[in-house]
PDB file of C-alpha atoms and ligand atoms in Angstrom:
ATOM      1  CA  MET A   1      -0.081  -0.085   0.182  1.00  0.00           C
ATOM      2  CA  THR A   2       1.289   3.479  -1.308  1.00  0.00           C
ATOM      3  CA  THR A   3      -1.667   5.978   0.344  1.00  0.00           C
ATOM      4  CA  ALA A   4      -3.823   5.253   3.238  1.00  0.00           C
ATOM      5  CA  ARG A   5      -6.558   6.708   3.986  1.00  0.00           C
ATOM      6  CA  THR A   6      -7.376   5.445   8.281  1.00  0.00           C
ATOM      7  CA  PHE A   7      -5.231   5.395  10.873  1.00  0.00           C
ATOM      8  CA  GLU A   8      -6.228   1.738  10.572  1.00  0.00           C
ATOM      9  CA  GLU A   9      -4.763   1.143   7.455  1.00  0.00           C
ATOM     10  CA  THR A  10      -1.699   3.196   8.017  1.00  0.00           C
ATOM     11  CA  ARG A  11      -0.854   1.333  11.354  1.00  0.00           C
ATOM     12  CA  GLU A  12      -1.431  -1.832   9.591  1.00  0.00           C
ATOM     13  CA  ALA A  13       0.971  -0.844   6.628  1.00  0.00           C
ATOM     14  CA  ALA A  14       3.873   0.460   8.817  1.00  0.00           C
ATOM     15  CA  MET A  15       6.262  -2.259   9.926  1.00  0.00           C
ATOM     16  CA  GLY A  16       9.125  -2.737  12.129  1.00  0.00           C
ATOM     17  CA  THR A  17      10.295   0.603  13.302  1.00  0.00           C
ATOM     18  CA  VAL A  18       8.377   3.740  12.275  1.00  0.00           C
ATOM     19  CA  ALA A  19       9.004   7.245  11.790  1.00  0.00           C
ATOM     20  CA  LEU A  20       6.187   9.772  10.857  1.00  0.00           C
ATOM     21  CA  VAL A  21       6.561  13.556   9.013  1.00  0.00           C
ATOM     22  CA  PRO A  22       3.906  15.074   9.343  1.00  0.00           C
ATOM     23  CA  THR A  23       3.058  17.850   6.701  1.00  0.00           C
ATOM     24  CA  MET A  24       0.348  19.821   4.558  1.00  0.00           C
ATOM     25  CA  GLY A  25       1.496  17.922   1.055  1.00  0.00           C
ATOM     26  CA  PHE A  26       2.936  20.803  -1.752  1.00  0.00           C
ATOM     27  CA  LEU A  27       5.906  19.176  -1.181  1.00  0.00           C
ATOM     28  CA  HIS A  28       9.479  20.885  -1.646  1.00  0.00           C
ATOM     29  CA  GLU A  29      12.998  19.852  -0.997  1.00  0.00           C
ATOM     30  CA  GLY A  30      12.353  20.562   3.150  1.00  0.00           C
ATOM     31  CA  HIS A  31       9.737  17.971   3.316  1.00  0.00           C
ATOM     32  CA  LEU A  32      12.202  15.507   1.116  1.00  0.00           C
ATOM     33  CA  ARG A  33      15.239  16.194   3.795  1.00  0.00           C
ATOM     34  CA  LEU A  34      12.979  15.037   6.354  1.00  0.00           C
ATOM     35  CA  ILE A  35      12.030  11.974   4.576  1.00  0.00           C
ATOM     36  CA  GLN A  36      15.477  11.227   3.479  1.00  0.00           C
ATOM     37  CA  HIS A  37      16.626  11.370   7.424  1.00  0.00           C
ATOM     38  CA  ALA A  38      13.746   9.361   8.672  1.00  0.00           C
ATOM     39  CA  ALA A  39      13.968   6.805   5.981  1.00  0.00           C
ATOM     40  CA  ASP A  40      18.014   6.341   6.853  1.00  0.00           C
ATOM     41  CA  ARG A  41      17.469   6.040  10.283  1.00  0.00           C
ATOM     42  CA  TYR A  42      13.796   4.038  10.697  1.00  0.00           C
ATOM     43  CA  GLU A  43      12.628   0.629   8.480  1.00  0.00           C
ATOM     44  CA  SER A  44       9.003   2.436   7.674  1.00  0.00           C
ATOM     45  CA  VAL A  45       8.297   6.257   6.795  1.00  0.00           C
ATOM     46  CA  VAL A  46       4.820   7.258   7.398  1.00  0.00           C
ATOM     47  CA  MET A  47       4.068  11.006   5.862  1.00  0.00           C
ATOM     48  CA  SER A  48       0.824  12.098   6.476  1.00  0.00           C
ATOM     49  CA  LEU A  49      -1.033  15.011   3.722  1.00  0.00           C
ATOM     50  CA  PHE A  50      -3.423  17.008   5.799  1.00  0.00           C
ATOM     51  CA  VAL A  51      -4.245  20.391   5.330  1.00  0.00           C
ATOM     52  CA  ASN A  52      -5.251  20.723   8.650  1.00  0.00           C
ATOM     53  CA  PRO A  53      -8.066  23.314   8.768  1.00  0.00           C
ATOM     54  CA  THR A  54      -7.945  23.873  12.639  1.00  0.00           C
ATOM     55  CA  GLN A  55      -4.279  25.621  12.397  1.00  0.00           C
ATOM     56  CA  PHE A  56      -5.656  28.099   9.661  1.00  0.00           C
ATOM     57  CA  GLY A  57      -6.904  31.600  11.232  1.00  0.00           C
ATOM     58  CA  ASP A  58      -7.414  32.692   7.874  1.00  0.00           C
ATOM     59  CA  ALA A  59      -9.808  31.553   5.499  1.00  0.00           C
ATOM     60  CA  SER A  60      -8.452  32.353   2.206  1.00  0.00           C
ATOM     61  CA  ASP A  61      -5.295  31.052   3.742  1.00  0.00           C
ATOM     62  CA  LEU A  62      -6.372  27.851   4.150  1.00  0.00           C
ATOM     63  CA  ASP A  63      -8.221  28.275   0.574  1.00  0.00           C
ATOM     64  CA  THR A  64      -5.572  29.141  -1.326  1.00  0.00           C
ATOM     65  CA  TYR A  65      -2.723  26.986   0.874  1.00  0.00           C
ATOM     66  CA  PRO A  66      -1.096  24.830  -2.680  1.00  0.00           C
ATOM     67  CA  ARG A  67      -2.395  21.259  -3.069  1.00  0.00           C
ATOM     68  CA  ASN A  68      -1.639  18.382  -5.375  1.00  0.00           C
ATOM     69  CA  GLU A  69      -2.005  15.069  -4.152  1.00  0.00           C
ATOM     70  CA  GLU A  70      -0.719  12.993  -6.590  1.00  0.00           C
ATOM     71  CA  ARG A  71       2.410  14.955  -7.138  1.00  0.00           C
ATOM     72  CA  ASP A  72       2.760  14.900  -3.335  1.00  0.00           C
ATOM     73  CA  VAL A  73       2.628  10.934  -3.560  1.00  0.00           C
ATOM     74  CA  ARG A  74       5.194  10.497  -6.116  1.00  0.00           C
ATOM     75  CA  LEU A  75       7.700  12.830  -4.780  1.00  0.00           C
ATOM     76  CA  ALA A  76       6.947  11.282  -1.096  1.00  0.00           C
ATOM     77  CA  LEU A  77       7.832   7.486  -2.488  1.00  0.00           C
ATOM     78  CA  GLU A  78      10.534   8.878  -4.487  1.00  0.00           C
ATOM     79  CA  ALA A  79      12.142  10.250  -1.510  1.00  0.00           C
ATOM     80  CA  GLY A  80      11.977   6.859   0.582  1.00  0.00           C
ATOM     81  CA  ALA A  81       8.600   7.459   2.350  1.00  0.00           C
ATOM     82  CA  ASP A  82       7.013   4.042   2.352  1.00  0.00           C
ATOM     83  CA  ILE A  83       3.314   5.470   3.249  1.00  0.00           C
ATOM     84  CA  VAL A  84       1.735   8.528   2.456  1.00  0.00           C
ATOM     85  CA  PHE A  85      -1.506   9.117   5.185  1.00  0.00           C
ATOM     86  CA  ALA A  86      -3.638  11.073   3.299  1.00  0.00           C
ATOM     87  CA  PRO A  87      -7.166  11.256   5.467  1.00  0.00           C
ATOM     88  CA  CYS A  88     -10.243  12.937   5.082  1.00  0.00           C
ATOM     89  CA  VAL A  89     -11.342  15.562   7.802  1.00  0.00           C
ATOM     90  CA  GLU A  90     -13.730  13.376   8.895  1.00  0.00           C
ATOM     91  CA  GLU A  91     -11.136  10.836   9.685  1.00  0.00           C
ATOM     92  CA  MET A  92      -9.143  13.012  11.885  1.00  0.00           C
ATOM     93  CA  TYR A  93     -12.334  15.294  13.468  1.00  0.00           C
ATOM     94  CA  PRO A  94     -14.777  11.905  13.395  1.00  0.00           C
ATOM     95  CA  GLU A  95     -16.477  14.431  16.435  1.00  0.00           C
ATOM     96  CA  GLY A  96     -16.784  17.718  14.507  1.00  0.00           C
ATOM     97  CA  PRO A  97     -15.586  20.198  17.025  1.00  0.00           C
ATOM     98  CA  ASP A  98     -13.991  17.866  19.331  1.00  0.00           C
ATOM     99  CA  ALA A  99     -10.889  17.696  22.390  1.00  0.00           C
ATOM    100  CA  THR A 100      -8.089  19.841  21.582  1.00  0.00           C
ATOM    101  CA  VAL A 101      -4.773  19.676  22.436  1.00  0.00           C
ATOM    102  CA  SER A 102      -3.686  23.102  24.109  1.00  0.00           C
ATOM    103  CA  VAL A 103       0.132  24.006  25.134  1.00  0.00           C
ATOM    104  CA  ASP A 104       0.843  26.418  27.410  1.00  0.00           C
ATOM    105  CA  ALA A 105       3.829  28.820  27.920  1.00  0.00           C
ATOM    106  CA  VAL A 106       5.814  27.580  24.843  1.00  0.00           C
ATOM    107  CA  THR A 107       2.616  29.094  22.515  1.00  0.00           C
ATOM    108  CA  GLU A 108       2.710  32.310  24.043  1.00  0.00           C
ATOM    109  CA  GLY A 109       4.549  35.126  21.529  1.00  0.00           C
ATOM    110  CA  MET A 110       5.687  35.492  18.126  1.00  0.00           C
ATOM    111  CA  GLU A 111       3.105  32.894  15.879  1.00  0.00           C
ATOM    112  CA  GLY A 112       1.312  32.233  19.223  1.00  0.00           C
ATOM    113  CA  ASP A 113       0.308  35.993  19.542  1.00  0.00           C
ATOM    114  CA  HIS A 114       0.404  36.799  15.719  1.00  0.00           C
ATOM    115  CA  ARG A 115      -1.829  33.373  14.711  1.00  0.00           C
ATOM    116  CA  PRO A 116      -4.548  33.024  17.957  1.00  0.00           C
ATOM    117  CA  GLY A 117      -5.901  29.473  17.835  1.00  0.00           C
ATOM    118  CA  HIS A 118      -2.894  28.549  15.263  1.00  0.00           C
ATOM    119  CA  PHE A 119      -0.700  26.266  18.043  1.00  0.00           C
ATOM    120  CA  ASP A 120      -4.144  24.505  19.561  1.00  0.00           C
ATOM    121  CA  GLY A 121      -4.452  23.505  15.705  1.00  0.00           C
ATOM    122  CA  VAL A 122      -1.226  22.465  15.491  1.00  0.00           C
ATOM    123  CA  ALA A 123      -0.566  20.356  19.689  1.00  0.00           C
ATOM    124  CA  THR A 124      -4.279  18.846  18.468  1.00  0.00           C
ATOM    125  CA  VAL A 125      -3.646  16.836  14.529  1.00  0.00           C
ATOM    126  CA  VAL A 126       0.142  16.035  15.987  1.00  0.00           C
ATOM    127  CA  THR A 127      -1.109  14.901  18.913  1.00  0.00           C
ATOM    128  CA  LYS A 128      -4.228  12.952  16.884  1.00  0.00           C
ATOM    129  CA  LEU A 129      -0.851  11.463  14.283  1.00  0.00           C
ATOM    130  CA  LEU A 130       1.088  10.166  17.040  1.00  0.00           C
ATOM    131  CA  VAL A 131      -1.438   8.753  19.121  1.00  0.00           C
ATOM    132  CA  GLY A 132      -3.214   7.108  16.105  1.00  0.00           C
ATOM    133  CA  ILE A 133      -0.313   5.869  14.185  1.00  0.00           C
ATOM    134  CA  ARG A 134       2.329   5.323  17.508  1.00  0.00           C
ATOM    135  CA  PRO A 135       5.652   5.944  15.175  1.00  0.00           C
ATOM    136  CA  ASP A 136       8.803   5.673  17.121  1.00  0.00           C
ATOM    137  CA  ALA A 137       9.567   8.910  15.985  1.00  0.00           C
ATOM    138  CA  ALA A 138       8.600  11.650  14.143  1.00  0.00           C
ATOM    139  CA  LEU A 139      10.454  14.662  12.378  1.00  0.00           C
ATOM    140  CA  PHE A 140      10.162  18.184  11.925  1.00  0.00           C
ATOM    141  CA  GLY A 141      12.127  21.176  10.346  1.00  0.00           C
ATOM    142  CA  ARG A 142      13.757  23.630  12.616  1.00  0.00           C
ATOM    143  CA  LYS A 143      12.413  26.137  10.234  1.00  0.00           C
ATOM    144  CA  ASP A 144       8.929  26.105  12.499  1.00  0.00           C
ATOM    145  CA  ALA A 145      11.323  26.547  15.201  1.00  0.00           C
ATOM    146  CA  GLN A 146       7.944  27.405  17.901  1.00  0.00           C
ATOM    147  CA  GLN A 147       6.044  24.719  16.414  1.00  0.00           C
ATOM    148  CA  LEU A 148       9.118  22.537  17.079  1.00  0.00           C
ATOM    149  CA  ALA A 149       9.047  23.766  20.609  1.00  0.00           C
ATOM    150  CA  VAL A 150       5.847  23.345  20.805  1.00  0.00           C
ATOM    151  CA  VAL A 151       5.511  19.604  19.760  1.00  0.00           C
ATOM    152  CA  ARG A 152       8.542  18.956  22.046  1.00  0.00           C
ATOM    153  CA  SER A 153       6.505  19.981  25.000  1.00  0.00           C
ATOM    154  CA  LEU A 154       3.312  18.050  24.501  1.00  0.00           C
ATOM    155  CA  VAL A 155       5.010  15.032  24.194  1.00  0.00           C
ATOM    156  CA  ARG A 156       6.948  15.520  27.084  1.00  0.00           C
ATOM    157  CA  SER A 157       4.093  16.326  29.214  1.00  0.00           C
ATOM    158  CA  LEU A 158       1.419  14.143  27.367  1.00  0.00           C
ATOM    159  CA  ARG A 159       4.123  11.509  27.886  1.00  0.00           C
ATOM    160  CA  VAL A 160       4.000  10.418  24.261  1.00  0.00           C
ATOM    161  CA  PRO A 161       6.481   7.790  23.442  1.00  0.00           C
ATOM    162  CA  ALA A 162       7.912   9.043  20.854  1.00  0.00           C
ATOM    163  CA  GLY A 163      11.011  10.800  20.286  1.00  0.00           C
ATOM    164  CA  ILE A 164      11.187  14.396  18.232  1.00  0.00           C
ATOM    165  CA  GLU A 165      13.594  14.699  15.564  1.00  0.00           C
ATOM    166  CA  ALA A 166      14.663  18.115  14.043  1.00  0.00           C
ATOM    167  CA  VAL A 167      16.136  19.064  10.689  1.00  0.00           C
ATOM    168  CA  PRO A 168      17.925  22.118   9.894  1.00  0.00           C
ATOM    169  CA  THR A 169      16.302  24.266   7.510  1.00  0.00           C
ATOM    170  CA  VAL A 170      16.496  23.969   3.420  1.00  0.00           C
ATOM    171  CA  ARG A 171      16.536  27.287   1.528  1.00  0.00           C
ATOM    172  CA  GLU A 172      16.196  27.861  -2.190  1.00  0.00           C
ATOM    173  CA  HIS A 173      19.365  29.274  -3.863  1.00  0.00           C
ATOM    174  CA  ASP A 174      19.574  32.695  -2.873  1.00  0.00           C
ATOM    175  CA  GLY A 175      18.478  31.961   0.515  1.00  0.00           C
ATOM    176  CA  LEU A 176      15.118  31.593   0.927  1.00  0.00           C
ATOM    177  CA  ALA A 177      13.702  29.318   3.342  1.00  0.00           C
ATOM    178  CA  LEU A 178      11.569  27.037   1.253  1.00  0.00           C
ATOM    179  CA  SER A 179       8.159  27.096   1.725  1.00  0.00           C
ATOM    180  CA  SER A 180       5.117  26.091   0.076  1.00  0.00           C
ATOM    181  CA  ARG A 181       3.777  29.039   0.342  1.00  0.00           C
ATOM    182  CA  ASN A 182       6.633  30.511  -1.588  1.00  0.00           C
ATOM    183  CA  VAL A 183       4.810  29.360  -5.044  1.00  0.00           C
ATOM    184  CA  ARG A 184       2.236  32.316  -3.964  1.00  0.00           C
ATOM    185  CA  LEU A 185       4.921  34.924  -4.141  1.00  0.00           C
ATOM    186  CA  ASP A 186       4.559  36.989  -7.142  1.00  0.00           C
ATOM    187  CA  SER A 187       8.134  37.717  -9.050  1.00  0.00           C
ATOM    188  CA  GLU A 188       8.218  40.885  -7.608  1.00  0.00           C
ATOM    189  CA  ALA A 189       7.791  39.860  -3.926  1.00  0.00           C
ATOM    190  CA  ARG A 190       9.464  36.525  -4.496  1.00  0.00           C
ATOM    191  CA  SER A 191      12.999  39.021  -5.542  1.00  0.00           C
ATOM    192  CA  ARG A 192      12.227  40.977  -2.274  1.00  0.00           C
ATOM    193  CA  ALA A 193      11.462  37.868   0.131  1.00  0.00           C
ATOM    194  CA  VAL A 194      14.994  37.380  -0.062  1.00  0.00           C
ATOM    195  CA  GLN A 195      15.488  40.171   1.991  1.00  0.00           C
ATOM    196  CA  LEU A 196      14.263  38.347   5.091  1.00  0.00           C
ATOM    197  CA  SER A 197      17.066  35.322   5.264  1.00  0.00           C
ATOM    198  CA  ALA A 198      19.795  38.408   4.127  1.00  0.00           C
ATOM    199  CA  ALA A 199      18.927  39.940   7.005  1.00  0.00           C
ATOM    200  CA  LEU A 200      19.298  36.790   9.330  1.00  0.00           C
ATOM    201  CA  PHE A 201      22.629  36.490   8.015  1.00  0.00           C
ATOM    202  CA  ALA A 202      23.950  39.333   8.402  1.00  0.00           C
ATOM    203  CA  ALA A 203      22.779  38.608  12.151  1.00  0.00           C
ATOM    204  CA  ALA A 204      24.314  35.542  11.818  1.00  0.00           C
ATOM    205  CA  ASP A 205      27.399  37.096  11.075  1.00  0.00           C
ATOM    206  CA  LEU A 206      27.673  39.427  14.136  1.00  0.00           C
ATOM    207  CA  ILE A 207      26.982  36.218  16.704  1.00  0.00           C
ATOM    208  CA  ASP A 208      29.605  34.845  14.556  1.00  0.00           C
ATOM    209  CA  ARG A 209      32.062  37.555  15.693  1.00  0.00           C
ATOM    210  CA  GLY A 210      30.927  36.853  19.540  1.00  0.00           C
ATOM    211  CA  GLU A 211      27.512  39.087  19.547  1.00  0.00           C
ATOM    212  CA  ARG A 212      25.111  37.383  21.917  1.00  0.00           C
ATOM    213  CA  ASP A 213      22.686  40.161  23.070  1.00  0.00           C
ATOM    214  CA  ARG A 214      19.299  40.828  21.709  1.00  0.00           C
ATOM    215  CA  ALA A 215      19.434  44.167  21.169  1.00  0.00           C
ATOM    216  CA  PRO A 216      22.051  44.755  18.932  1.00  0.00           C
ATOM    217  CA  LEU A 217      20.467  41.265  16.614  1.00  0.00           C
ATOM    218  CA  VAL A 218      17.028  42.444  16.795  1.00  0.00           C
ATOM    219  CA  GLY A 219      17.973  46.089  16.234  1.00  0.00           C
ATOM    220  CA  LEU A 220      19.722  44.777  12.701  1.00  0.00           C
ATOM    221  CA  VAL A 221      17.532  42.745  11.455  1.00  0.00           C
ATOM    222  CA  HIS A 222      14.714  45.267  12.060  1.00  0.00           C
ATOM    223  CA  SER A 223      17.369  48.076  10.579  1.00  0.00           C
ATOM    224  CA  LEU A 224      17.203  46.180   7.662  1.00  0.00           C
ATOM    225  CA  LEU A 225      13.999  45.307   6.667  1.00  0.00           C
ATOM    226  CA  ALA A 226      12.752  48.171   7.075  1.00  0.00           C
ATOM    227  CA  ASP A 227      15.013  49.614   4.072  1.00  0.00           C
ATOM    228  CA  ASP A 228      11.970  48.449   2.057  1.00  0.00           C
ATOM    229  CA  SER A 229       8.927  49.655   3.004  1.00  0.00           C
ATOM    230  CA  THR A 230       6.858  46.606   1.213  1.00  0.00           C
ATOM    231  CA  ILE A 231       7.594  44.428   3.528  1.00  0.00           C
ATOM    232  CA  ASP A 232       5.410  44.253   6.897  1.00  0.00           C
ATOM    233  CA  VAL A 233       7.490  42.753   9.757  1.00  0.00           C
ATOM    234  CA  ASP A 234       5.318  41.039  12.167  1.00  0.00           C
ATOM    235  CA  TYR A 235       7.968  40.493  14.277  1.00  0.00           C
ATOM    236  CA  VAL A 236      11.711  39.608  15.311  1.00  0.00           C
ATOM    237  CA  GLU A 237      12.482  37.656  18.117  1.00  0.00           C
ATOM    238  CA  LEU A 238      15.322  36.062  19.737  1.00  0.00           C
ATOM    239  CA  ALA A 239      14.023  32.978  21.789  1.00  0.00           C
ATOM    240  CA  ASP A 240      15.047  30.163  23.533  1.00  0.00           C
ATOM    241  CA  ALA A 241      14.594  27.341  21.683  1.00  0.00           C
ATOM    242  CA  ALA A 242      13.237  24.782  23.847  1.00  0.00           C
ATOM    243  CA  THR A 243      11.092  27.290  25.854  1.00  0.00           C
ATOM    244  CA  ALA A 244      10.245  29.620  23.138  1.00  0.00           C
ATOM    245  CA  ALA A 245      10.330  32.531  25.901  1.00  0.00           C
ATOM    246  CA  PRO A 246      12.221  35.962  24.569  1.00  0.00           C
ATOM    247  CA  VAL A 247      16.181  35.921  25.918  1.00  0.00           C
ATOM    248  CA  GLU A 248      18.249  38.869  26.363  1.00  0.00           C
ATOM    249  CA  SER A 249      21.198  37.265  25.445  1.00  0.00           C
ATOM    250  CA  ILE A 250      22.718  33.595  23.862  1.00  0.00           C
ATOM    251  CA  ARG A 251      23.358  31.654  26.692  1.00  0.00           C
ATOM    252  CA  ARG A 252      21.597  28.559  25.896  1.00  0.00           C
ATOM    253  CA  ASP A 253      20.346  27.481  22.149  1.00  0.00           C
ATOM    254  CA  ALA A 254      18.134  29.956  20.797  1.00  0.00           C
ATOM    255  CA  PHE A 255      16.545  31.058  17.654  1.00  0.00           C
ATOM    256  CA  LEU A 256      16.480  34.102  16.451  1.00  0.00           C
ATOM    257  CA  ALA A 257      13.705  34.314  14.267  1.00  0.00           C
ATOM    258  CA  VAL A 258      11.348  36.682  11.948  1.00  0.00           C
ATOM    259  CA  ALA A 259       7.551  36.848  10.677  1.00  0.00           C
ATOM    260  CA  ALA A 260       6.343  39.099   7.444  1.00  0.00           C
ATOM    261  CA  HIS A 261       4.301  39.792   5.067  1.00  0.00           C
ATOM    262  CA  ILE A 262       5.295  40.280   1.359  1.00  0.00           C
ATOM    263  CA  GLY A 263       3.290  40.836  -1.612  1.00  0.00           C
ATOM    264  CA  GLY A 264       0.202  39.464   0.346  1.00  0.00           C
ATOM    265  CA  VAL A 265       2.066  36.389   1.404  1.00  0.00           C
ATOM    266  CA  ARG A 266       3.338  35.632   4.939  1.00  0.00           C
ATOM    267  CA  LEU A 267       6.672  33.942   5.818  1.00  0.00           C
ATOM    268  CA  ILE A 268       8.567  32.946   8.771  1.00  0.00           C
ATOM    269  CA  ASP A 269      12.517  32.409   8.801  1.00  0.00           C
ATOM    270  CA  ASN A 270      14.775  31.707  11.459  1.00  0.00           C
ATOM    271  CA  ILE A 271      18.437  30.824  12.417  1.00  0.00           C
ATOM    272  CA  PHE A 272      19.412  28.449  15.224  1.00  0.00           C
ATOM    273  CA  ILE A 273      21.769  29.411  17.349  1.00  0.00           C
ATOM    274  CA  ASP A 274      24.111  26.167  19.228  1.00  0.00           C
ATOM    275  CA  ALA A 275      24.610  28.066  22.561  1.00  0.00           C
ATOM    276  CA  THR A 276      27.388  24.970  23.562  1.00  0.00           C
ATOM    277  CA  SER A 277      29.555  25.213  20.159  1.00  0.00           C
ATOM    278  CA  GLY A 278      28.506  29.031  19.550  1.00  0.00           C
ATOM    279  CA  ARG A 279      27.891  28.185  15.768  1.00  0.00           C
ATOM    280  CA  VAL A 280      24.935  29.318  14.094  1.00  0.00           C
ATOM    281  CA  ASP A 281      23.102  27.052  12.043  1.00  0.00           C
ATOM    282  CA  ARG A 282      22.014  28.760   8.364  1.00  0.00           C
ATOM    283  CA  GLY A 283      20.540  25.972   6.862  1.00  0.00           C
ATOM    284  CA  GLN A 284      21.238  24.660   3.865  1.00  0.00           C
ATOM    285  CA  ARG A 285      20.874  26.001   0.341  1.00  0.00           C
ATOM    286  CA  LEU A 286      19.981  24.413  -2.956  1.00  0.00           C
ATOM    287  CA  ASP A 287      21.899  24.317  -6.165  1.00  0.00           C
ATOM    288  CA  GLY A 288      19.378  25.034  -8.335  1.00  0.00           C
ATOM    289  CA  PRO A 289      15.866  25.771  -8.593  1.00  0.00           C
ATOM    290  CA  SER A 290      13.192  24.452  -6.100  1.00  0.00           C
ATOM    291  CA  ILE A 291      10.862  21.416  -7.064  1.00  0.00           C
ATOM    292  CA  LEU A 292       8.456  23.818  -6.212  1.00  0.00           C
ATOM    293  CA  TYR A 293       8.628  25.741  -9.655  1.00  0.00           C
ATOM    294  CA  GLY A 294       8.256  23.821 -12.515  1.00  0.00           C
ATOM    295  CA  GLU A 295       8.513  20.369 -11.940  1.00  0.00           C
ATOM    296  CA  ALA A 296       4.746  19.490 -11.110  1.00  0.00           C
TER     297      ALA A 296
HETATM  298  P1  AMP B   1       4.159  22.191   6.359  1.00  0.00           P
HETATM  299  O1  AMP B   1       4.093  21.191   5.151  1.00  0.00           O
HETATM  300  O2  AMP B   1       4.575  23.551   6.076  1.00  0.00           O
HETATM  301  O3  AMP B   1       3.511  21.922   7.736  1.00  0.00           O
HETATM  302  O4  AMP B   1       5.677  21.211   7.177  1.00  0.00           O
HETATM  303  C1  AMP B   1       6.052  19.934   7.481  1.00  0.00           C
HETATM  304  C2  AMP B   1       7.507  19.777   7.973  1.00  0.00           C
HETATM  305  O5  AMP B   1       8.194  20.523   6.595  1.00  0.00           O
HETATM  306  C3  AMP B   1       7.300  20.518   9.358  1.00  0.00           C
HETATM  307  O6  AMP B   1       8.140  19.808  10.548  1.00  0.00           O
HETATM  308  C4  AMP B   1       8.151  22.241   8.872  1.00  0.00           C
HETATM  309  O7  AMP B   1       9.172  21.931   9.622  1.00  0.00           O
HETATM  310  C5  AMP B   1       9.034  21.531   7.898  1.00  0.00           C
HETATM  311  N1  AMP B   1       9.695  22.731   6.875  1.00  0.00           N
HETATM  312  C6  AMP B   1       9.058  22.804   6.385  1.00  0.00           C
HETATM  313  N2  AMP B   1      10.022  23.806   5.400  1.00  0.00           N
HETATM  314  C7  AMP B   1      11.092  23.603   5.616  1.00  0.00           C
HETATM  315  C8  AMP B   1      12.194  23.642   5.425  1.00  0.00           C
HETATM  316  N3  AMP B   1      12.037  25.260   4.422  1.00  0.00           N
HETATM  317  N4  AMP B   1      13.122  22.738   5.571  1.00  0.00           N
HETATM  318  C9  AMP B   1      13.007  22.169   6.332  1.00  0.00           C
HETATM  319  N5  AMP B   1      11.945  21.505   7.172  1.00  0.00           N
HETATM  320  C10 AMP B   1      10.989  22.429   7.063  1.00  0.00           C
END
């Protein structure tokens, strides 16, 4: 079986050690990296494909979210997935508006403030996937740094017996973090969007030179983005990687995050700072154009 529609079918098809890669589809190389990471380490890789309505506050964002199941199944299998779990809304939410998983402190600030209800939707659907599929591990991208902290928190708190593994951010050739939403950027917005990663990389250079304090790092990103009046910044934040709480200086693992609207599309990005080594993880760039464009 390659495409499963129910939790039961998915559990029956998954053999041996099982890794879960949750996605909302319209795959790009960031998703494929998660699948490859899972396939190298686990006997069965389940990729879930579900555009989760409860994590969208904005109905038009949900309506215009790009979808192409046939393409996603093909790409997932080529990358090493064994099963694509693509449920309908009723399989995921059989009781209609049902039990909700709500994670406290980690969801405050940043995405939690700007997208009310978003993390309840994420935490609820991730819990359903972990409980319903019972994988040994689930993989998430560092690109969504606060989401990663939320998932780690809920797994610890609810004692879900699954390991959570993180994979670095994959970027387009010019540095823009890959996102399924990038296909909604028109060419002008696309050319401006690179400024988000460029501003973070400038801050990364400052960290490489020894800077650890919030004010100069956050200030630099704000000032670089302020040069372009068409970039509408939601926030720039230096946060603890585990708690997602704002920090005044980098003493433990942290991330420097930005969220902004460009050409009607909301984009997020971050760099991860390993406090022990002092190294900044800027992610990995593609050599050429992403499969998001062209290859359909
Ligand atoms: P999504 O389909 O956007 O919900 O993302 C599914 C998973 O892929 C999440 O764990 C994301 O953090 C991860 N992801 C999304 N974009 C990237 C990226 N550019 N690099 C690495 N992982 C990513």
